[in-house]
């Protein structure tokens, strides 16, 4: 077969060059279609093919470097930069923008895109420079002028937020500190709407959230940065340590601080916090040991010392735990007012602390006044929205019903109050209180009183005996505590809120009851069983 003529070879080569141009334009079009359907990886693949083919053509034709093909190549890089941006591959996007600008310095869109990516990353100064280079080629471009002004305002907002966080440490008032932290958070949120990947801004937000005691949000945000590869950043680790301590995770907080000090032994902030947390932990351990040994007074003192050693007011859940433990110690000593106060402090630091709500409600009910019962009901109702399991919800509903029964009874005769004992008083305390009150108000002790004083003492004496009759009988006491009405306590089938009216006091004469009690206690006496006034009685 004879070789083809020379002009035929030239024509074939020309056709091949046209095919190459068509091919890279086709790949660019396919990339655009992928981009429109949000298949950004597919778009990158197609744009890459277009770039490689266009670069090959430029390398083969020296005249192509000054032709429209270089502008086409710049546009391919620009398109691929846009796809990289959508996949949050910002460094690759910046590199493609630089390539686009290299092939077409007047490519305004590439300058603008680079500036926007730099803004997203928080490189505000770099973005300003990028916009400036674009304006060299198009000084009257209103869009670029506006974008440049916008990021200057972003920079100012960031500096203001930084200053507010710094000021939080210097202001004396807690309210002023919170106000500064809220101002910082508001500014940084505006910054992050544009600079979504600015790690320093995210760190500043974590700090502001911590200052506002929103530690769960702060910790979640810090985890995001850890996953982005900042696991060795000392500032981030320090903020996470503070969050963990505030959440009550002392050991995990210490691990983070040790990690900081292993890489930076001279880090003063980490060292100081480490010492503070170690002191708090040791003191809490001492308090826990005292509590387990039932040395509640000592436990209260040690928990108080641990609270005072907490490094700052943003110690959240850990401080709440200390207050709750102190509250439980107070409850064991029947110091229910102090218990309520400590539970309230615990809830202030940790609004979701269900144990503190339960302990506070129980102490309110032990105190037993109308207002106290109402406060207990409020706590149980609040807990209904804070517990998740069905079992917990049922338990709360049971306690809520009991509290409502006690509220109903609180306006009636209170046998515990009559004897002057707490609702959790044991048998010996009830006996001791009864003896004291019965001796004080026994009719034989009222001989020198006026007729009015004698009548008042007789009523009290009757009430004291009635109270003891109920509270010394375990079955009647159980019914009374469950909310059975006073007149139904002798009825084994009575239920809380029942309506049976038997009247009277259970059929036992108060003088007879008193005489029986004194005989059991070894304090013998005489007198007739009818219990009329004027009888003789010998007090042991």
Coordinates of C-alpha atoms in Angstrom, one line a residue:
X1 CA 0.0 0.0 0.0
X2 CA 1.6 3.3 -1.1
X3 CA 2.2 6.0 1.7
X4 CA -0.3 8.8 1.8
X5 CA 0.4 12.1 0.2
X6 CA 2.0 14.9 2.3
X7 CA -1.1 17.2 2.2
X8 CA -3.2 14.3 3.3
X9 CA -1.1 13.8 6.4
X10 CA -1.4 17.6 7.2
X11 CA -5.1 17.4 6.9
X12 CA -5.3 14.4 9.2
X13 CA -3.2 16.2 11.8
X14 CA -5.4 19.3 11.6
X15 CA -8.5 17.2 12.1
X16 CA -6.8 15.5 15.1
X17 CA -6.2 18.9 16.7
X18 CA -9.8 19.9 16.2
X19 CA -10.8 16.6 17.8
X20 CA -8.6 17.4 20.9
X21 CA -10.3 20.8 21.3
X22 CA -13.7 19.2 21.0
X23 CA -12.8 16.5 23.6
X24 CA -11.6 18.9 26.3
X25 CA -14.7 21.1 25.8
X26 CA -16.9 18.0 26.0
X27 CA -15.3 16.9 29.3
X28 CA -15.8 20.4 30.7
X29 CA -19.5 20.2 29.7
X30 CA -19.9 16.8 31.4
X31 CA -18.3 18.3 34.5
X32 CA -20.8 21.1 34.4
X33 CA -23.7 18.6 34.2
X34 CA -22.2 16.7 37.2
X35 CA -21.9 19.9 39.2
X36 CA -25.5 20.8 38.5
X37 CA -26.7 17.5 39.9
X38 CA -24.4 18.0 43.0
X39 CA -22.1 15.1 41.9
X40 CA -19.1 17.1 42.8
X41 CA -16.6 14.2 42.7
X42 CA -17.8 13.4 39.3
X43 CA -17.4 17.0 38.3
X44 CA -13.8 17.1 39.5
X45 CA -13.0 14.0 37.5
X46 CA -14.4 15.5 34.3
X47 CA -12.8 18.9 34.9
X48 CA -9.5 17.1 35.5
X49 CA -9.7 15.3 32.2
X50 CA -10.5 18.6 30.5
X51 CA -7.5 20.2 32.2
X52 CA -5.0 17.4 31.3
X53 CA -6.1 17.4 27.6
X54 CA -5.9 21.2 27.4
X55 CA -2.5 21.3 29.0
X56 CA -1.3 18.6 26.6
X57 CA -2.5 20.7 23.6
X58 CA -0.7 23.8 25.0
X59 CA 2.5 21.8 25.4
X60 CA 2.3 20.6 21.8
X61 CA 1.6 24.0 20.3
X62 CA 3.8 26.9 21.5
X63 CA 1.5 29.4 19.9
X64 CA -1.4 28.1 22.0
X65 CA 0.0 29.7 25.1
X66 CA -1.2 33.1 24.0
X67 CA -4.4 31.9 22.5
X68 CA -7.9 31.5 23.8
X69 CA -7.0 28.0 25.0
X70 CA -5.1 29.4 28.0
X71 CA -8.3 31.2 29.0
X72 CA -10.2 28.0 28.6
X73 CA -7.7 26.2 30.7
X74 CA -8.1 28.9 33.4
X75 CA -11.9 28.4 33.3
X76 CA -11.5 24.7 33.8
X77 CA -9.3 25.3 36.9
X78 CA -11.9 27.8 38.1
X79 CA -14.7 25.2 37.7
X80 CA -12.7 22.5 39.5
X81 CA -12.0 25.0 42.3
X82 CA -15.8 25.5 42.7
X83 CA -16.3 21.7 43.0
X84 CA -13.5 21.3 45.5
X85 CA -15.1 24.1 47.6
X86 CA -18.4 22.2 47.7
X87 CA -16.6 19.2 49.1
X88 CA -14.9 21.5 51.7
X89 CA -11.5 20.8 50.1
X90 CA -10.5 24.4 50.6
X91 CA -6.7 24.0 50.1
X92 CA -7.2 22.2 46.7
X93 CA -9.7 25.0 45.7
X94 CA -7.1 27.7 46.5
X95 CA -4.4 25.9 44.5
X96 CA -6.8 25.7 41.5
X97 CA -7.7 29.4 41.8
X98 CA -3.9 30.2 41.7
X99 CA -3.5 28.0 38.6
X100 CA -6.4 29.8 37.0
X101 CA -4.9 33.2 37.8
X102 CA -1.5 32.0 36.4
X103 CA -3.1 31.3 33.1
X104 CA -5.4 34.3 33.0
X105 CA -4.4 37.2 35.4
X106 CA -7.5 39.1 34.5
X107 CA -9.8 36.2 35.5
X108 CA -11.9 38.2 38.0
X109 CA -14.0 35.2 39.1
X110 CA -10.8 33.3 40.1
X111 CA -9.6 36.2 42.3
X112 CA -13.1 36.4 43.9
X113 CA -13.4 32.7 44.4
X114 CA -10.0 32.5 46.0
X115 CA -10.9 35.4 48.4
X116 CA -14.1 33.7 49.4
X117 CA -12.4 30.4 50.2
X118 CA -9.8 32.3 52.2
X119 CA -12.6 34.1 54.0
X120 CA -14.2 30.7 54.8
X121 CA -10.9 29.5 56.3
X122 CA -10.6 32.8 58.3
X123 CA -7.6 34.1 56.4
X124 CA -9.1 37.6 56.3
X125 CA -5.8 39.4 55.4
X126 CA -5.2 36.9 52.6
X127 CA -8.8 37.5 51.3
X128 CA -8.3 41.2 51.3
X129 CA -5.1 40.8 49.2
X130 CA -6.9 38.5 46.8
X131 CA -9.8 41.0 46.4
X132 CA -7.2 43.8 45.9
X133 CA -5.5 41.9 43.1
X134 CA -8.8 41.4 41.4
X135 CA -9.6 45.1 41.6
X136 CA -6.3 45.9 39.8
X137 CA -7.9 44.4 36.7
X138 CA -11.4 45.7 37.3
X139 CA -11.3 48.6 39.8
X140 CA -15.0 49.5 39.3
X141 CA -16.3 46.0 40.0
X142 CA -19.0 46.9 42.6
X143 CA -19.5 43.3 43.7
X144 CA -15.8 42.8 44.6
X145 CA -15.7 46.2 46.4
X146 CA -18.7 45.2 48.5
X147 CA -17.3 41.8 49.4
X148 CA -14.0 43.3 50.4
X149 CA -15.8 45.8 52.7
X150 CA -17.8 42.9 54.2
X151 CA -14.8 40.9 55.2
X152 CA -13.2 44.0 56.8
X153 CA -16.4 44.2 59.0
X154 CA -16.0 40.5 59.7
X155 CA -12.4 41.1 60.9
X156 CA -13.7 43.9 63.2
X157 CA -16.4 41.6 64.7
X158 CA -13.8 38.9 65.4
X159 CA -11.5 41.4 67.2
X160 CA -14.5 42.7 69.2
X161 CA -15.4 39.1 70.2
X162 CA -11.8 38.4 71.3
X163 CA -11.8 41.6 73.4
X164 CA -15.1 40.7 75.1
X165 CA -13.7 37.2 76.1
X166 CA -10.6 38.9 77.5
X167 CA -12.8 41.4 79.4
X168 CA -14.7 38.5 81.0
X169 CA -11.7 37.7 83.2
X170 CA -11.2 41.3 84.3
X171 CA -14.7 42.3 85.3
X172 CA -15.6 41.8 89.0
X173 CA -19.3 41.2 88.5
X174 CA -20.5 37.8 87.4
X175 CA -23.5 39.4 85.6
X176 CA -21.1 41.7 83.7
X177 CA -18.9 38.8 82.8
X178 CA -21.9 36.9 81.4
X179 CA -23.0 39.9 79.5
X180 CA -19.6 40.2 77.9
X181 CA -19.6 36.5 77.0
X182 CA -23.0 36.8 75.4
X183 CA -21.8 39.8 73.4
X184 CA -18.7 37.8 72.3
X185 CA -20.9 34.8 71.3
X186 CA -23.3 37.1 69.3
X187 CA -20.4 38.6 67.3
X188 CA -18.6 35.2 66.7
X189 CA -21.9 33.6 65.5
X190 CA -22.1 36.4 62.9
X191 CA -18.5 35.8 61.9
X192 CA -19.0 32.0 61.5
X193 CA -22.0 32.4 59.2
X194 CA -19.4 33.5 56.6
X195 CA -16.1 32.0 58.0
X196 CA -17.5 28.5 58.6
X197 CA -14.1 26.8 58.7
X198 CA -12.3 29.4 60.7
X199 CA -10.8 27.3 63.5
X200 CA -9.7 30.2 65.6
X201 CA -13.2 31.6 65.5
X202 CA -14.6 28.2 66.5
X203 CA -12.1 28.1 69.4
X204 CA -13.3 31.5 70.5
X205 CA -16.9 30.3 70.4
X206 CA -16.1 27.3 72.6
X207 CA -14.5 29.7 75.1
X208 CA -17.6 32.0 75.1
X209 CA -19.9 29.0 75.5
X210 CA -17.8 27.8 78.4
X211 CA -18.0 31.2 80.1
X212 CA -21.8 31.0 79.8
X213 CA -21.7 27.5 81.4
X214 CA -23.1 26.0 78.1
X215 CA -20.5 23.3 78.4
X216 CA -22.3 20.5 76.5
X217 CA -22.4 22.7 73.4
X218 CA -18.8 23.8 73.9
X219 CA -17.6 20.2 74.3
X220 CA -19.5 19.1 71.2
X221 CA -17.9 21.9 69.2
X222 CA -14.5 21.0 70.5
X223 CA -15.0 17.4 69.3
X224 CA -15.7 18.7 65.8
X225 CA -12.2 20.4 65.8
X226 CA -10.6 17.2 67.2
X227 CA -12.0 15.3 64.2
X228 CA -10.6 18.0 61.9
X229 CA -7.1 17.1 63.0
X230 CA -6.6 19.5 65.9
X231 CA -6.0 16.9 68.5
X232 CA -2.6 18.3 69.5
X233 CA -3.7 21.9 69.8
X234 CA -3.0 23.0 73.4
X235 CA -5.7 25.7 73.6
X236 CA -8.3 23.3 72.3
X237 CA -7.2 20.5 74.7
X238 CA -7.3 23.1 77.6
X239 CA -10.8 24.2 76.8
X240 CA -11.9 20.5 76.5
X241 CA -10.4 19.8 79.9
X242 CA -12.4 22.7 81.4
X243 CA -15.6 21.4 79.7
X244 CA -15.0 17.9 81.0
X245 CA -14.5 19.1 84.5
X246 CA -17.6 21.2 84.3
X247 CA -19.4 18.0 83.1
X248 CA -18.2 16.2 86.2
X249 CA -15.6 14.1 84.4
X250 CA -12.5 14.9 86.5
X251 CA -10.4 12.0 85.4
X252 CA -10.9 12.7 81.6
X253 CA -10.1 16.4 82.3
X254 CA -6.8 15.4 83.9
X255 CA -5.9 13.2 80.9
X256 CA -6.2 16.2 78.6
X257 CA -4.1 18.4 80.9
X258 CA -1.4 15.7 81.1
X259 CA -1.4 15.5 77.2
X260 CA -0.8 19.3 77.1
X261 CA 2.0 19.1 79.6
X262 CA 3.7 16.2 77.9
X263 CA 4.2 18.4 74.8
X264 CA 4.5 21.7 76.6
X265 CA 5.8 21.2 80.2
X266 CA 6.0 25.0 80.8
X267 CA 2.3 25.6 80.0
X268 CA 1.3 27.6 83.1
X269 CA -2.4 27.5 82.5
X270 CA -2.5 23.7 82.2
X271 CA -0.2 23.3 85.2
X272 CA -2.4 25.6 87.4
X273 CA -5.6 23.8 86.4
X274 CA -4.0 20.4 87.0
X275 CA -3.0 21.4 90.5
X276 CA -6.5 22.8 91.3
X277 CA -8.3 19.7 89.9
X278 CA -6.0 17.4 91.8
X279 CA -6.7 19.2 95.1
X280 CA -10.5 19.1 94.5
X281 CA -10.4 15.5 93.6
X282 CA -8.5 14.5 96.8
X283 CA -10.8 16.6 99.0
X284 CA -13.9 15.0 97.4
X285 CA -12.4 11.5 98.0
X286 CA -11.9 12.4 101.7
X287 CA -15.5 13.6 101.9
X288 CA -16.9 10.4 100.1
X289 CA -15.0 8.3 102.6
X290 CA -16.4 10.2 105.6
X291 CA -19.9 9.8 104.1
X292 CA -19.5 6.1 103.7
X293 CA -18.3 5.9 107.3
X294 CA -21.6 7.7 108.3
X295 CA -19.5 10.6 109.6
X296 CA -21.9 13.1 108.1
X297 CA -20.8 16.3 109.9
X298 CA -17.2 15.7 108.8
X299 CA -18.4 14.9 105.2
X300 CA -20.3 18.2 105.1
X301 CA -17.2 20.1 106.1
X302 CA -15.0 18.3 103.5
X303 CA -17.6 18.8 100.7
X304 CA -17.6 22.5 101.6
X305 CA -13.8 22.6 101.3
X306 CA -14.0 20.8 98.0
X307 CA -16.6 23.3 96.7
X308 CA -14.3 26.2 97.8
X309 CA -11.4 24.6 95.9
X310 CA -13.2 24.5 92.6
X311 CA -11.2 26.6 90.2
X312 CA -14.1 28.8 88.9
X313 CA -17.8 29.3 88.8
X314 CA -18.0 27.4 85.5
X315 CA -17.3 24.1 87.2
X316 CA -20.9 23.1 86.4
X317 CA -21.8 19.5 86.9
X318 CA -18.9 18.7 89.2
X319 CA -19.7 21.6 91.5
X320 CA -23.4 20.4 91.3
X321 CA -22.3 16.9 92.3
X322 CA -20.5 18.3 95.4
X323 CA -23.5 20.4 96.4
X324 CA -25.7 17.3 96.0
X325 CA -23.4 15.1 98.1
X326 CA -23.4 17.8 100.8
X327 CA -27.2 17.9 100.6
X328 CA -27.5 14.2 101.1
X329 CA -25.2 14.5 104.1
X330 CA -27.5 17.2 105.5
X331 CA -30.5 15.0 104.9
X332 CA -29.0 12.2 106.9
X333 CA -28.6 14.6 109.7
X334 CA -32.2 15.7 109.1
X335 CA -31.1 19.2 108.3
X336 CA -33.7 19.5 105.6
X337 CA -33.6 23.3 105.2
X338 CA -29.9 23.0 104.4
X339 CA -30.5 20.0 102.2
X340 CA -33.1 22.0 100.2
X341 CA -30.7 24.9 99.8
X342 CA -27.8 22.7 98.6
X343 CA -30.1 20.9 96.1
X344 CA -31.2 24.3 94.8
X345 CA -27.5 25.2 94.3
X346 CA -26.9 21.9 92.5
X347 CA -29.8 22.5 90.1
X348 CA -28.5 26.0 89.4
X349 CA -25.3 24.4 88.1
X350 CA -26.9 21.4 86.4
X351 CA -30.6 21.9 85.5
X352 CA -30.9 18.3 84.4
X353 CA -29.7 16.8 87.7
X354 CA -32.7 14.6 88.4
X355 CA -31.3 13.2 91.7
X356 CA -31.1 16.8 93.1
X357 CA -34.8 17.4 92.2
X358 CA -35.8 14.1 93.9
X359 CA -33.8 14.8 97.0
X360 CA -35.1 18.4 97.3
X361 CA -38.7 17.2 96.8
X362 CA -38.3 14.5 99.5
X363 CA -36.9 17.1 102.0
X364 CA -39.8 19.5 101.2
X365 CA -42.2 16.7 102.0
X366 CA -40.4 15.9 105.3
X367 CA -40.8 19.6 106.3
X368 CA -44.4 19.1 105.3
X369 CA -45.9 22.6 105.3
X370 CA -48.5 23.7 102.6
X371 CA -45.9 25.7 100.7
X372 CA -43.3 22.9 101.1
X373 CA -45.7 20.4 99.6
X374 CA -46.5 22.8 96.7
X375 CA -42.7 23.1 96.1
X376 CA -42.3 19.3 96.1
X377 CA -45.2 19.0 93.6
X378 CA -43.5 21.5 91.4
X379 CA -40.3 19.5 91.5
X380 CA -42.0 16.3 90.5
X381 CA -43.9 18.0 87.7
X382 CA -40.6 19.4 86.4
X383 CA -39.0 16.0 86.5
X384 CA -41.7 14.6 84.3
X385 CA -40.1 16.4 81.4
X386 CA -36.5 15.4 82.4
X387 CA -36.7 11.6 82.7
X388 CA -36.8 9.3 79.7
X389 CA -37.6 5.7 80.7
X390 CA -41.2 4.6 81.4
X391 CA -40.1 3.2 84.7
X392 CA -38.8 6.6 85.8
X393 CA -41.9 8.3 84.6
X394 CA -44.1 5.9 86.6
X395 CA -42.0 6.4 89.7
X396 CA -42.3 10.2 89.4
X397 CA -46.1 9.9 88.9
X398 CA -46.4 7.8 92.1
X399 CA -44.4 10.3 94.0
X400 CA -46.4 13.2 92.6
X401 CA -49.7 11.6 93.7
X402 CA -48.3 11.1 97.2
X403 CA -47.2 14.7 97.3
X404 CA -50.7 15.9 96.3
X405 CA -52.2 13.8 99.0
X406 CA -49.8 15.3 101.5
X407 CA -50.7 18.8 100.3
X408 CA -54.3 18.0 100.9
X409 CA -53.5 16.8 104.4
X410 CA -51.1 19.7 105.1
X411 CA -54.1 22.0 105.9
X412 CA -55.4 19.5 108.4
X413 CA -54.1 18.3 111.8
X414 CA -50.4 17.3 111.5
X415 CA -49.5 14.6 114.0
X416 CA -45.8 15.0 113.5
X417 CA -46.0 18.8 114.1
X418 CA -48.1 18.2 117.2
X419 CA -45.4 16.1 118.7
X420 CA -42.7 18.4 117.4
X421 CA -40.8 15.7 115.4
X422 CA -39.8 15.4 111.7
X423 CA -41.7 13.1 109.3
X424 CA -38.7 10.8 109.2
X425 CA -38.5 10.5 113.0
X426 CA -38.0 6.9 114.3
X427 CA -39.9 5.1 117.0
X428 CA -37.6 6.2 119.9
X429 CA -37.8 9.9 118.9
X430 CA -41.6 9.7 118.7
X431 CA -41.8 8.2 122.2
X432 CA -39.4 10.7 123.6
X433 CA -41.4 13.6 122.1
X434 CA -44.7 12.2 123.3
X435 CA -43.4 11.8 126.9
X436 CA -42.1 15.4 126.9
X437 CA -45.4 16.9 125.5
X438 CA -47.7 14.7 127.6
X439 CA -45.9 15.5 130.8
X440 CA -46.0 19.2 129.9
X441 CA -49.7 19.4 129.1
X442 CA -51.1 16.7 131.5
X443 CA -54.1 18.1 133.3
X444 CA -52.5 17.5 136.7
X445 CA -49.8 19.9 135.8
X446 CA -52.3 22.7 135.1
X447 CA -53.7 23.1 138.7
X448 CA -52.3 26.7 139.1
X449 CA -53.5 27.9 135.7
X450 CA -56.5 29.9 134.7
X451 CA -59.6 28.1 133.4
X452 CA -58.7 29.2 129.9
X453 CA -55.2 27.9 130.3
X454 CA -56.5 24.6 131.6
X455 CA -58.9 24.2 128.7
X456 CA -56.1 25.0 126.2
X457 CA -53.8 22.5 127.8
X458 CA -56.5 19.8 127.8
X459 CA -57.0 20.3 124.0
X460 CA -53.2 20.0 123.4
X461 CA -53.0 17.0 125.7
X462 CA -55.8 15.3 123.8
X463 CA -54.1 16.1 120.4
X464 CA -50.7 14.9 121.7
X465 CA -52.3 11.6 122.8
X466 CA -54.2 11.2 119.5
X467 CA -51.0 11.9 117.5
X468 CA -49.1 9.3 119.6
X469 CA -51.9 6.8 119.2
X470 CA -51.5 7.0 115.4
X471 CA -47.7 7.4 115.1
X472 CA -46.9 4.6 117.6
X473 CA -49.1 2.1 115.7
X474 CA -47.1 1.0 112.6
X475 CA -50.2 0.2 110.6
X476 CA -52.1 3.4 111.4
X477 CA -48.9 5.4 110.8
X478 CA -48.5 3.7 107.4
X479 CA -52.1 4.6 106.5
X480 CA -51.7 8.2 107.8
X481 CA -48.4 8.6 105.8
X482 CA -50.1 7.3 102.7
X483 CA -52.8 10.0 103.0
X484 CA -55.7 8.2 104.5
X485 CA -58.0 10.7 106.2
X486 CA -57.8 11.0 110.0
X487 CA -61.2 9.6 110.7
X488 CA -60.5 6.5 108.5
X489 CA -57.3 5.3 110.1
X490 CA -59.0 2.5 112.0
X491 CA -60.4 1.2 108.7
X492 CA -58.0 -1.3 107.1
X493 CA -59.7 -0.8 103.7
X494 CA -59.5 2.9 103.7
X495 CA -57.6 4.6 100.9
X496 CA -56.0 8.0 100.6
X497 CA -58.7 10.7 100.3
X498 CA -61.5 8.3 101.5
X499 CA -64.7 9.7 103.0
X500 CA -65.6 7.4 105.9
X501 CA -66.5 9.3 109.0
X502 CA -66.3 7.3 112.2
X503 CA -65.6 10.4 114.4
X504 CA -63.7 10.3 117.6
X505 CA -60.1 9.5 118.3
X506 CA -60.0 5.8 117.8
X507 CA -61.8 5.0 121.0
X508 CA -58.8 5.4 123.5
X509 CA -59.2 7.9 126.3
X510 CA -56.1 10.1 126.3
X511 CA -55.5 9.6 130.0
X512 CA -55.6 5.9 129.7
X513 CA -53.2 6.0 126.8
X514 CA -50.8 8.2 128.8
X515 CA -51.1 5.9 131.8
X516 CA -50.3 2.8 129.7
X517 CA -47.3 4.6 128.1
X518 CA -45.9 5.6 131.5
X519 CA -46.2 2.1 132.8
X520 CA -44.4 0.7 129.8
X521 CA -41.6 3.3 130.3
X522 CA -41.2 2.4 134.0
X523 CA -42.7 5.6 135.3
X524 CA -45.6 4.2 137.4
X525 CA -48.6 6.3 138.2
X526 CA -52.1 6.1 139.7
X527 CA -55.5 7.5 139.2
X528 CA -58.8 6.4 137.8
X529 CA -59.2 5.2 134.3
X530 CA -61.9 7.7 133.4
X531 CA -59.2 10.4 133.3
X532 CA -61.2 13.2 134.9
X533 CA -59.4 16.3 136.0
X534 CA -58.3 16.5 139.6
X535 CA -56.9 13.0 139.8
X536 CA -53.6 12.4 141.5
X537 CA -50.6 11.4 139.4
X538 CA -47.0 10.7 140.2
X539 CA -44.4 11.6 137.5
X540 CA -41.4 9.4 137.2

